[in-house]
Coordinates of N, CA and C in Angstrom, one line a residue:
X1 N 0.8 -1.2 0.0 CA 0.0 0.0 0.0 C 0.9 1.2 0.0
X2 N 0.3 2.2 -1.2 CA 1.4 3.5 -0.8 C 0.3 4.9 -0.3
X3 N 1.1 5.6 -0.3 CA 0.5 6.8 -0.3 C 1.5 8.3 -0.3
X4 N 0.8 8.7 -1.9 CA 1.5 9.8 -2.2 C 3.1 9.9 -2.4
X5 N 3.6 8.6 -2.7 CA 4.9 8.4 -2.7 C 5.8 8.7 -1.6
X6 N 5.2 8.3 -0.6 CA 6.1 8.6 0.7 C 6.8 7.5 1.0
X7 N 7.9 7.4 1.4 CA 8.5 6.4 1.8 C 8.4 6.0 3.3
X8 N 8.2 4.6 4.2 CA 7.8 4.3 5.0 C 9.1 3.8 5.8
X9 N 9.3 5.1 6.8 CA 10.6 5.0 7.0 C 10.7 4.0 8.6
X10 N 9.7 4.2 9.4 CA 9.4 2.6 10.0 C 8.7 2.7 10.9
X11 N 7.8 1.5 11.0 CA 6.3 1.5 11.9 C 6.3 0.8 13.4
X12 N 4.7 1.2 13.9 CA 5.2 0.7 15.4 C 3.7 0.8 15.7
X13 N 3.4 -0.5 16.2 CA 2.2 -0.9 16.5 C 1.4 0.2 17.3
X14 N 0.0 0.5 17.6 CA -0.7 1.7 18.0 C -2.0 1.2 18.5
X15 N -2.7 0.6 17.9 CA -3.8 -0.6 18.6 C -3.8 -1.8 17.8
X16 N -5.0 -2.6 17.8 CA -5.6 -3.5 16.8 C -5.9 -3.4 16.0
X17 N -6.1 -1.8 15.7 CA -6.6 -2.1 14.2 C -5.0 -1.2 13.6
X18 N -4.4 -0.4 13.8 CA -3.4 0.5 13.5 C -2.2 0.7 13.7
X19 N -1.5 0.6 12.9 CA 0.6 1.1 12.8 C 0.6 2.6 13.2
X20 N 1.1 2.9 13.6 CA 1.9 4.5 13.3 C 3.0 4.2 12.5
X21 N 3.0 5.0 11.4 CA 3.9 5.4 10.7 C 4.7 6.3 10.3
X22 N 6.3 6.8 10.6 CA 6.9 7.9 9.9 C 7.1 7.6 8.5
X23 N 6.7 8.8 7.7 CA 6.5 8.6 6.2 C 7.2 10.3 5.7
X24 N 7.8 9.7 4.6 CA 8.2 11.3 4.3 C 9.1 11.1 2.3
X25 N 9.3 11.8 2.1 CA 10.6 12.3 0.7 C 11.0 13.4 0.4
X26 N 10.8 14.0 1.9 CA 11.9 15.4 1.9 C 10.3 16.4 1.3
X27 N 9.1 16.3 1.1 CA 8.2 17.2 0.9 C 7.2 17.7 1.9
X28 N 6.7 18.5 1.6 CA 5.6 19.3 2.8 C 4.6 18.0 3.5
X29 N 4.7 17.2 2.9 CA 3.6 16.1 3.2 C 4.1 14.9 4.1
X30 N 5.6 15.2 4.1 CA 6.4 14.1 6.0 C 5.6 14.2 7.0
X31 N 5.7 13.4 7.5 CA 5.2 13.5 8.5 C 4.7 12.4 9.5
X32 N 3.8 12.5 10.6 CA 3.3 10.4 11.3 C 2.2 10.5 10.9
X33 N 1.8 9.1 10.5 CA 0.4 9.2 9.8 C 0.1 7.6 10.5
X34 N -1.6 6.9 10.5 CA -1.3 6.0 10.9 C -2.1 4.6 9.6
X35 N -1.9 4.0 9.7 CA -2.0 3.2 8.7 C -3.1 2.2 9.3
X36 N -3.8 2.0 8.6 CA -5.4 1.2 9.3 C -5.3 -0.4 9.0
X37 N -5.2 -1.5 9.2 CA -4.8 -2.3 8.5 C -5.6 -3.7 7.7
X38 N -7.3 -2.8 8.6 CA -8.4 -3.3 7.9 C -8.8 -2.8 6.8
X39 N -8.8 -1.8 6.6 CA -9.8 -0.2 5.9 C -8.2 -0.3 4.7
X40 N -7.1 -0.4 5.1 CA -5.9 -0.2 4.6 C -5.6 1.5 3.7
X41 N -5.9 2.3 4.9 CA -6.4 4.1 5.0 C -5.5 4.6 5.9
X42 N -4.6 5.5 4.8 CA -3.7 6.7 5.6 C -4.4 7.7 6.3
X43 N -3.9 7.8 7.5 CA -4.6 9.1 8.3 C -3.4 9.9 8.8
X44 N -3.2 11.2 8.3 CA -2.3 12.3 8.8 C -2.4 12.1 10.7
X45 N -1.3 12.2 11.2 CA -1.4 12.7 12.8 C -1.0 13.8 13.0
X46 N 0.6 13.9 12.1 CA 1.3 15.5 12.3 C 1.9 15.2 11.2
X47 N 2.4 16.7 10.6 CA 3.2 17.3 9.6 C 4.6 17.0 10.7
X48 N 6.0 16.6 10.1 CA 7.0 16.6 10.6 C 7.9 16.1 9.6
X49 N 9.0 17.3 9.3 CA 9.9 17.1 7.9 C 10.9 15.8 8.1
X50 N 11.2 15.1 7.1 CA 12.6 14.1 7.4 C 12.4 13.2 8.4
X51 N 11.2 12.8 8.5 CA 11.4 11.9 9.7 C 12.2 10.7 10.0
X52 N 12.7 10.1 10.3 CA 13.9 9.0 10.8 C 13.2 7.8 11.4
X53 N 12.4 7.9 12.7 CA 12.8 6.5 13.3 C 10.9 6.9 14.2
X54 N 10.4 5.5 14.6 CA 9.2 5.9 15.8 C 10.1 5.1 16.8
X55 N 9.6 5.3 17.8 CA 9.8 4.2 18.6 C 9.3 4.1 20.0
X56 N 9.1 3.2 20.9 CA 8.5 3.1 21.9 C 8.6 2.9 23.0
X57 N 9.0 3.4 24.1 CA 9.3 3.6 25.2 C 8.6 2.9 26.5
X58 N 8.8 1.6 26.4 CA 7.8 0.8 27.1 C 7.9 1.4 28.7
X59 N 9.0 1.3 29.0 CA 9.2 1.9 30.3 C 8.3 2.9 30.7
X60 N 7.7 4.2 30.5 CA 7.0 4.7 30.3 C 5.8 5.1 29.2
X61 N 5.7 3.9 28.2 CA 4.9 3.9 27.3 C 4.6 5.6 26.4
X62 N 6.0 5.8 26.0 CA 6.0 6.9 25.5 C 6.6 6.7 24.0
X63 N 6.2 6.8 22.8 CA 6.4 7.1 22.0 C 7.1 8.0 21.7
X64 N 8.6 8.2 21.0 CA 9.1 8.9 20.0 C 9.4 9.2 18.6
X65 N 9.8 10.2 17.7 CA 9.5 10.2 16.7 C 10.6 11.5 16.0
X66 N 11.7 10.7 15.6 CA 13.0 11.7 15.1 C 13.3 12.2 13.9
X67 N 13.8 13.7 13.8 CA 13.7 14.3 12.1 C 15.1 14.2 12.2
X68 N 15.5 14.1 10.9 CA 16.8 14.5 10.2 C 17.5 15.8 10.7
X69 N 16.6 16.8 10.8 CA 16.9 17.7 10.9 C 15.9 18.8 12.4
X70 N 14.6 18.6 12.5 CA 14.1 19.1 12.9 C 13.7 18.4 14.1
X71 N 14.6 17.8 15.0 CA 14.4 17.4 16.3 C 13.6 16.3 16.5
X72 N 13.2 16.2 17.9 CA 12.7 14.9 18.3 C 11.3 15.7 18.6
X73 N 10.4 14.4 18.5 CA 8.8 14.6 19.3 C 8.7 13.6 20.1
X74 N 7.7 13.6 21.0 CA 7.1 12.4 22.1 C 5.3 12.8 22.3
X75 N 5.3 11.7 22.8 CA 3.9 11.4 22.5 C 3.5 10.3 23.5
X76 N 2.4 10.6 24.6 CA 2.4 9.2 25.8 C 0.6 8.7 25.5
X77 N 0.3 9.2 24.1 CA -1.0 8.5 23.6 C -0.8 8.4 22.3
X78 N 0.0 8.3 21.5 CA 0.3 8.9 19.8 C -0.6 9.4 18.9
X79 N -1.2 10.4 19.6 CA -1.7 11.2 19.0 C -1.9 13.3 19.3
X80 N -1.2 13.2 20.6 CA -0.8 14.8 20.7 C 0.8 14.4 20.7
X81 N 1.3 15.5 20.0 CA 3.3 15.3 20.4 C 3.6 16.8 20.5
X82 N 4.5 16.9 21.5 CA 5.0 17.6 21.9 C 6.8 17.8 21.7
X83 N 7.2 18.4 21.0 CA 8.8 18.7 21.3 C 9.9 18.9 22.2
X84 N 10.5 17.9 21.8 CA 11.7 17.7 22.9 C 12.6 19.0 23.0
X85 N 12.4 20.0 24.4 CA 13.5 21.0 24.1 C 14.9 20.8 23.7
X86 N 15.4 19.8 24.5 CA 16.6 20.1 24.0 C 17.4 19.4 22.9
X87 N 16.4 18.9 22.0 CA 16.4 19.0 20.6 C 16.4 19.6 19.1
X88 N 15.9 20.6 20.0 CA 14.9 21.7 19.0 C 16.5 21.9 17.7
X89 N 17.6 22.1 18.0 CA 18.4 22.1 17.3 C 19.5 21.2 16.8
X90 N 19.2 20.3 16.7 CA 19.7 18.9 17.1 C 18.5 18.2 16.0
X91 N 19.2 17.1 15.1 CA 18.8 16.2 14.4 C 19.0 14.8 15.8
X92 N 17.8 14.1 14.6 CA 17.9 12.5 15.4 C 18.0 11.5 14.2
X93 N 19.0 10.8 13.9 CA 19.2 10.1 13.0 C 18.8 8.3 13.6
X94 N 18.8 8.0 14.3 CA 18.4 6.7 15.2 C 18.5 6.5 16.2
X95 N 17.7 6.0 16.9 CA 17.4 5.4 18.3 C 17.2 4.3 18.9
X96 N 18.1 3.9 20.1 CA 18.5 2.9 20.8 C 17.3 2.7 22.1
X97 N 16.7 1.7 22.4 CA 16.4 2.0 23.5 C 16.6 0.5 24.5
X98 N 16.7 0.3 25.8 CA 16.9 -0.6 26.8 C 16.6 -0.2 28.3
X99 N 15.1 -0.6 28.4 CA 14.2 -0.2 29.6 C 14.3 1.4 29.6
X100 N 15.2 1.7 30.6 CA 14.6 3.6 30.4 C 15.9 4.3 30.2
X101 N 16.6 3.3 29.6 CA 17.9 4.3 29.0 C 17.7 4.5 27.5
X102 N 18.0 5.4 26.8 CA 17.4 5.9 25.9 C 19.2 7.0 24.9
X103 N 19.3 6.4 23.8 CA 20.0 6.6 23.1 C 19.8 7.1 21.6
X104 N 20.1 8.3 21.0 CA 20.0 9.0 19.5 C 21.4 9.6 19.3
X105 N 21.4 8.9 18.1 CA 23.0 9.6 16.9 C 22.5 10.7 16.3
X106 N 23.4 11.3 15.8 CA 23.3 12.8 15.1 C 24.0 12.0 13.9
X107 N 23.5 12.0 12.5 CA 24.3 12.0 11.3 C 24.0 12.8 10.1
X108 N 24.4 14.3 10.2 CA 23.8 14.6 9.6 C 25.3 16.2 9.3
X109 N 25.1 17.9 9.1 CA 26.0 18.2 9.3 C 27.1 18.4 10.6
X110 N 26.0 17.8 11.9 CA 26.5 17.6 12.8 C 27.0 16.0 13.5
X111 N 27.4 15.4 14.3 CA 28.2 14.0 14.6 C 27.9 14.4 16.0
X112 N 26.8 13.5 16.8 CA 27.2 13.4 17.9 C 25.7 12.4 18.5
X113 N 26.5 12.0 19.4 CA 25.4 10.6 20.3 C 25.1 11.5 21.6
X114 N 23.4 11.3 21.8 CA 23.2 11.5 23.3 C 22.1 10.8 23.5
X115 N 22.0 10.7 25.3 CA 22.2 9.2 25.9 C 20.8 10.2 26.9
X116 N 19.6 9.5 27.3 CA 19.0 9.5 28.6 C 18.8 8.3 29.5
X117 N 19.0 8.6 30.8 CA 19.0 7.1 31.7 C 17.5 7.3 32.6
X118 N 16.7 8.4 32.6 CA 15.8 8.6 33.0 C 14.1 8.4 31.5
X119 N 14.5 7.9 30.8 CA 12.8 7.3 29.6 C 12.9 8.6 29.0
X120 N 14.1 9.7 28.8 CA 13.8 10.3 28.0 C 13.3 11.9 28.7
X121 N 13.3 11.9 30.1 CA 13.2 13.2 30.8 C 14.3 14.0 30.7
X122 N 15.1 14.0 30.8 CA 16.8 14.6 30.9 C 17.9 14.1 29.9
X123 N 18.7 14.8 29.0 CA 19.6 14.1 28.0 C 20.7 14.8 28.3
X124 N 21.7 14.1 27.8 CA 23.3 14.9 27.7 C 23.9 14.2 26.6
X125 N 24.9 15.0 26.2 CA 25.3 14.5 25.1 C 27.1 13.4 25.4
X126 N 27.0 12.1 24.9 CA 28.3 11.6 25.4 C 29.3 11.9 24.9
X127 N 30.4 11.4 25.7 CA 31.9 12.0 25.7 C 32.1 11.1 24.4
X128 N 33.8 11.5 24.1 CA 34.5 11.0 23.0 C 33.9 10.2 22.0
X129 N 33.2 10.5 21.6 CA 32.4 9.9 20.1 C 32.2 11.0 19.1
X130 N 32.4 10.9 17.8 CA 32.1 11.7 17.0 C 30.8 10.8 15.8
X131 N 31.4 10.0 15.1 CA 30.6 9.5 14.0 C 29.7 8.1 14.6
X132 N 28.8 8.2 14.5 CA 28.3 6.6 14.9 C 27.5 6.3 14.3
X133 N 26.9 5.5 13.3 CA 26.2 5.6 12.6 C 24.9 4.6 12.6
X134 N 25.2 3.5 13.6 CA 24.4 2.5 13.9 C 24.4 2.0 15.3
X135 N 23.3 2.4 15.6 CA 23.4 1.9 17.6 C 22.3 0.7 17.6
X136 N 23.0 -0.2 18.4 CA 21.8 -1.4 19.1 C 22.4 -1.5 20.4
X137 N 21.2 -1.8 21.0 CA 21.3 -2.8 22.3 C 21.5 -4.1 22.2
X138 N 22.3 -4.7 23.3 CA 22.3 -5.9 23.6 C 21.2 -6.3 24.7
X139 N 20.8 -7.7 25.2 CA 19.2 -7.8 25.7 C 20.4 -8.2 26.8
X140 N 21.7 -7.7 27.8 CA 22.2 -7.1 28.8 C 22.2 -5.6 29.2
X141 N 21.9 -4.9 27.6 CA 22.1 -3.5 28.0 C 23.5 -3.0 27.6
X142 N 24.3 -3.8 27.0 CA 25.6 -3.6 26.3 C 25.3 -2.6 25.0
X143 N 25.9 -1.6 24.8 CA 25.3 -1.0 23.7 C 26.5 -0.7 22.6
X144 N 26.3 -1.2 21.2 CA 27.7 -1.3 20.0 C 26.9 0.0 19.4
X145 N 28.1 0.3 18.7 CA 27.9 1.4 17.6 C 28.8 1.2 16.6
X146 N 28.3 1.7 15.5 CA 29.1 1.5 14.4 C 29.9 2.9 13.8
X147 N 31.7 3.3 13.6 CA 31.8 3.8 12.9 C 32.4 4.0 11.4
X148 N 31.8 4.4 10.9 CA 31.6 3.9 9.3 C 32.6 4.5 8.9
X149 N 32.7 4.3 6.9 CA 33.8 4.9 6.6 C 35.6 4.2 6.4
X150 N 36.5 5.0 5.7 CA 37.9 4.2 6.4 C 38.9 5.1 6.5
X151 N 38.5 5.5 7.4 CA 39.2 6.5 8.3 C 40.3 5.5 9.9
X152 N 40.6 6.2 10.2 CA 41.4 4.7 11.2 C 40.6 5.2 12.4
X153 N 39.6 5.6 12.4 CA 38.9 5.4 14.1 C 37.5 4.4 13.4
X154 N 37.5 4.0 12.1 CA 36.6 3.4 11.9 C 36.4 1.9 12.4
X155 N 35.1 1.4 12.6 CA 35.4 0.1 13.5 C 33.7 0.3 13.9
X156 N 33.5 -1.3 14.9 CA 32.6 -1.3 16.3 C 33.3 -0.8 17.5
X157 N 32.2 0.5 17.9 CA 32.1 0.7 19.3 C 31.6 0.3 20.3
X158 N 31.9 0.4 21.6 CA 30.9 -0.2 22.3 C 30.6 0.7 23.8
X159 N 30.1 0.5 24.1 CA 29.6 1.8 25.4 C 28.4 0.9 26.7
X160 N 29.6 0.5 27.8 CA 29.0 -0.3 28.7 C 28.1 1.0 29.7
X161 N 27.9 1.6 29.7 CA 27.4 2.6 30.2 C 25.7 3.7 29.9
X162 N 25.3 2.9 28.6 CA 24.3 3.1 28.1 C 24.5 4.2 27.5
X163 N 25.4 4.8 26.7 CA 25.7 5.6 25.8 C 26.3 6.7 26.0
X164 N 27.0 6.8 27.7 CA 27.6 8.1 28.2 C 29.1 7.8 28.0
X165 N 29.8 6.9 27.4 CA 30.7 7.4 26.8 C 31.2 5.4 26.3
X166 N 32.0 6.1 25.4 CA 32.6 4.8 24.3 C 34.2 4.6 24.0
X167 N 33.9 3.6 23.8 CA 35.7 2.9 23.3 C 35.3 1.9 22.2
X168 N 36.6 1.7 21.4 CA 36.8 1.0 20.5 C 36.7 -0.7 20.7
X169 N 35.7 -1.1 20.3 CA 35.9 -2.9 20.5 C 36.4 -3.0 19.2
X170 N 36.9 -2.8 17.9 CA 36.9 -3.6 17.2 C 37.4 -2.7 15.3
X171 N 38.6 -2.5 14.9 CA 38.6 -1.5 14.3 C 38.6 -2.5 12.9
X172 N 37.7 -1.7 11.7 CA 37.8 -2.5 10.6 C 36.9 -1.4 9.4
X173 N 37.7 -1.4 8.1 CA 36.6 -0.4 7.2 C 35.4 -0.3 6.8
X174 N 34.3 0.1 6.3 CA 33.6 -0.1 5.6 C 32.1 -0.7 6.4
X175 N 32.5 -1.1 7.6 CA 31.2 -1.4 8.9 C 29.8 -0.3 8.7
X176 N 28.8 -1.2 8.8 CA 27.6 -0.2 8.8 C 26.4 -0.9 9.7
X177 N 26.8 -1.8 9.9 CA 25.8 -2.0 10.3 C 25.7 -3.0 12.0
X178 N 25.0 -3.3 12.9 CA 25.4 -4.1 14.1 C 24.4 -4.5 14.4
X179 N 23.8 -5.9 15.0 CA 22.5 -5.9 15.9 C 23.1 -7.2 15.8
X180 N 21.8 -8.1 16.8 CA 22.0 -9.3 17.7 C 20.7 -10.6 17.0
X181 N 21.6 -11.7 17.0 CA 20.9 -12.8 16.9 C 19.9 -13.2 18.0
X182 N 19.3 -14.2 17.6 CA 18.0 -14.7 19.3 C 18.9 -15.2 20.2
X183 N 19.8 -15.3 20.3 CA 20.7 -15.9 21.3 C 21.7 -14.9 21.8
X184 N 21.7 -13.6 21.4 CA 22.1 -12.1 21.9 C 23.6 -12.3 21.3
X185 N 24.1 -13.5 19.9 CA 25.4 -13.0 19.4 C 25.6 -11.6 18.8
X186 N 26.6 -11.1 18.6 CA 27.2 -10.2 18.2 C 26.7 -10.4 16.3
X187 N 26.0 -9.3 15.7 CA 26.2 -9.5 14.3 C 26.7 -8.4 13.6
X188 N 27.5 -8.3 12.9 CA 27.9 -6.9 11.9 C 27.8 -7.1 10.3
X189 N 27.5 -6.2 10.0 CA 27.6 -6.3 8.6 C 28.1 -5.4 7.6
X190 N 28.9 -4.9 6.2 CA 29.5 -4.2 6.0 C 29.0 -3.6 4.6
X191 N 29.7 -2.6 4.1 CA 29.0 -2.0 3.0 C 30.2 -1.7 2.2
X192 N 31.2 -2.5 1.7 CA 32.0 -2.3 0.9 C 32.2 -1.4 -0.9
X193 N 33.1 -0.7 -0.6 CA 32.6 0.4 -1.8 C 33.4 -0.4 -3.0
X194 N 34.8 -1.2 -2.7 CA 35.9 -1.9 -3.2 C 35.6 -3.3 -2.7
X195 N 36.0 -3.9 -4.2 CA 36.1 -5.6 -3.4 C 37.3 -5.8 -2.5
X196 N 37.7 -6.4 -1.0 CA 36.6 -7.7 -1.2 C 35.2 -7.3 -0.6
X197 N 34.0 -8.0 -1.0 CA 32.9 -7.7 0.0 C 33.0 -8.3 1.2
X198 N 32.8 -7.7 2.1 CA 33.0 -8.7 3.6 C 31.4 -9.4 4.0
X199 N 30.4 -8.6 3.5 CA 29.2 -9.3 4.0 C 28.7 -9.1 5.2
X200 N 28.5 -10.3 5.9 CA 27.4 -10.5 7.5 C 28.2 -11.7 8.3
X201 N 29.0 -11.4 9.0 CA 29.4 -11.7 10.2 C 29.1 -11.9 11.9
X202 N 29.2 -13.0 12.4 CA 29.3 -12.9 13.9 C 30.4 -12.5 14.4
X203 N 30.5 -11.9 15.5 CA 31.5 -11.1 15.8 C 31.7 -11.9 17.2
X204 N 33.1 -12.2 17.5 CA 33.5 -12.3 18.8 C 34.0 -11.8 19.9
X205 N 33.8 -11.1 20.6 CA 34.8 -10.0 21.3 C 36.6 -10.5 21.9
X206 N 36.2 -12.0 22.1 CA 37.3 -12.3 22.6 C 38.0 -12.6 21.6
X207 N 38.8 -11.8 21.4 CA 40.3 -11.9 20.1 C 39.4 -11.3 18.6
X208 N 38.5 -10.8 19.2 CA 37.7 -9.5 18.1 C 37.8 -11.0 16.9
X209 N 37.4 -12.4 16.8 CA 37.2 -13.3 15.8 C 36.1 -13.1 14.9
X210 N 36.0 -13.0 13.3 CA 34.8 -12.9 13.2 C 34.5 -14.1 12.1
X211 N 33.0 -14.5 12.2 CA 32.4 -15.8 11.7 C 32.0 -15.6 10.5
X212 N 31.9 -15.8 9.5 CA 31.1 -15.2 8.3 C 30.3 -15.8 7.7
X213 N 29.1 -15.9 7.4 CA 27.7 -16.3 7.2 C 27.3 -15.8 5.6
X214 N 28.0 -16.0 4.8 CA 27.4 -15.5 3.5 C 26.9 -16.8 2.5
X215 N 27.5 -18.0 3.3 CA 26.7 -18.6 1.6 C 25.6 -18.6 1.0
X216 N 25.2 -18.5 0.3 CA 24.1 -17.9 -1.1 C 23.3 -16.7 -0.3
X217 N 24.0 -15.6 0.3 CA 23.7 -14.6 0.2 C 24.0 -13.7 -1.2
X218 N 22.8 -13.4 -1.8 CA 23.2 -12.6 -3.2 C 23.7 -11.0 -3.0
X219 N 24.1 -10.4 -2.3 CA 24.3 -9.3 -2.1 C 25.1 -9.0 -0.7
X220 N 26.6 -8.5 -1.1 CA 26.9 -8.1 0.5 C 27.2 -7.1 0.9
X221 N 26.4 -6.4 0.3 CA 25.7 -4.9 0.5 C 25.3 -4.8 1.8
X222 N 25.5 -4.6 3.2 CA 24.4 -4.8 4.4 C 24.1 -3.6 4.7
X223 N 22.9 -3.3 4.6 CA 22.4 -1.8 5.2 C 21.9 -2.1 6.3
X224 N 20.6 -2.8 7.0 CA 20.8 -2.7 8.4 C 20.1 -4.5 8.3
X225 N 20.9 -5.0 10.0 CA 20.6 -6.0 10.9 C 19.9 -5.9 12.4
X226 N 18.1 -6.6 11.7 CA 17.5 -6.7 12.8 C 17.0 -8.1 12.8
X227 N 16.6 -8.1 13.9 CA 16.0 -9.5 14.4 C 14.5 -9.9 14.6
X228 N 13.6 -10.7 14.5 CA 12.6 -10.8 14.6 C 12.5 -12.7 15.8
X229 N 12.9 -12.4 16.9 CA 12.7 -13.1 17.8 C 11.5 -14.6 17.6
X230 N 10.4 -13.7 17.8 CA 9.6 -15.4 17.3 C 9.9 -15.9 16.3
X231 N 10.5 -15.4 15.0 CA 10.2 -17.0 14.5 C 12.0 -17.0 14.2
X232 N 13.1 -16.4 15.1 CA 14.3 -17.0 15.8 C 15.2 -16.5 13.8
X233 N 14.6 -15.4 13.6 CA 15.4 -15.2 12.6 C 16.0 -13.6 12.6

């Protein structure tokens, strides 16, 4: 189902019958809309440019909802949103969350990660990090990041601290991407500009080993790794 050629940048359950959706292509018409899934009927919530990411704050059942450029919203029924002040200047390019610690990258003409340990009441921005371009949690609360590129600080990060500050697990070119198997392994995957392609790897931290999982993978292009627990894929 489309609508208006918006691109459906990613959804999050809302009731029984409805998704929320951020939907956008850079025109007047971005924005959360929610997607009906009987009726299969876009309904506008809000106008909001470049949207990025929804996501859900179970800890306090609060919804968020991040622009490229034009800050963060929250929402604790998804349907009034309110602006995050200390956002207002500040892009949100992706969001991490683990119980009520709460993590957003900047990639955009600014580079920077900040971290809340309160569901999103209070933020600060963390130390020593500049580029990061992919955040997950581990189901410990271990939290990787990715920094892209092949620059020599590029590599997986990692930030035992829920995103107030970071060090290097792991330096290597071309990384884009990180998340976790049903069994909470380490997975990375790369986006090579030059052969060789590296693909989709398990990662080991001890002696940084990595496993590599491509056979009859057609493409080892990886843009992003997520997991879908029930059915353990």
């Amino acid at each position: 189902y489309t609508y208006g050629n918006l691109s459906v940048k990613e959804a999050c359950r809302f009731d029984s019958e409805n998704f929320l959706l951020v939907m956008g292509n850079g025109s007047t018409s971005d924005g959360l809309y929610k997607f009906n899934i009987t009726t299969h009927t876009f309904n506008l919530v809000q106008f909001f440019d470049n949207p990025n990411f929804i996501k859900l704050c179970s800890d306090n059942n609060t919804y968020f909802v991040g622009g490229q450029f034009n800050g963060l919203l929250s929402s604790t029924d998804g349907n009034t949103w309110t602006e995050v002040p200390y956002f207002n200047s500040k892009g949100c390019t992706q969001m991490a969350i683990y119980v009520q610690h709460l993590v957003i990258n900047q990639n955009n003409n600014i580079h920077a990660t900040y971290y809340s340990s309160d569901a999103g009441n209070t933020w600060a921005q963390s130390a020593n990090t500049d580029l990061i371009n992919d955040i997950s949690f581990s189901n410990n609360g271990t939290l990787y990041g990715v920094f892209p590129g092949m620059s020599y600080s590029s590599g997986l990060y990692i930030s035992n601290d829920f995103g107030e500050t970071w060090a290097v697990s792991f330096y290597t070119s071309n990384l884009n991407s990180v998340g976790f198997d049903v069994t909470g392994d380490i997975m990375i995957g790369w986006r090579n500009l030059y052969p060789p392609a590296l693909g989709i790897a398990g990662f080991n931290p001890a002696g940084s080993v990595c496993t590599y999982y491509n056979a009859g993978l057609p493409n080892k292009m990886i843009n992003k790794i997520q997991t879908n627990p029930i059915l353990s894929s």
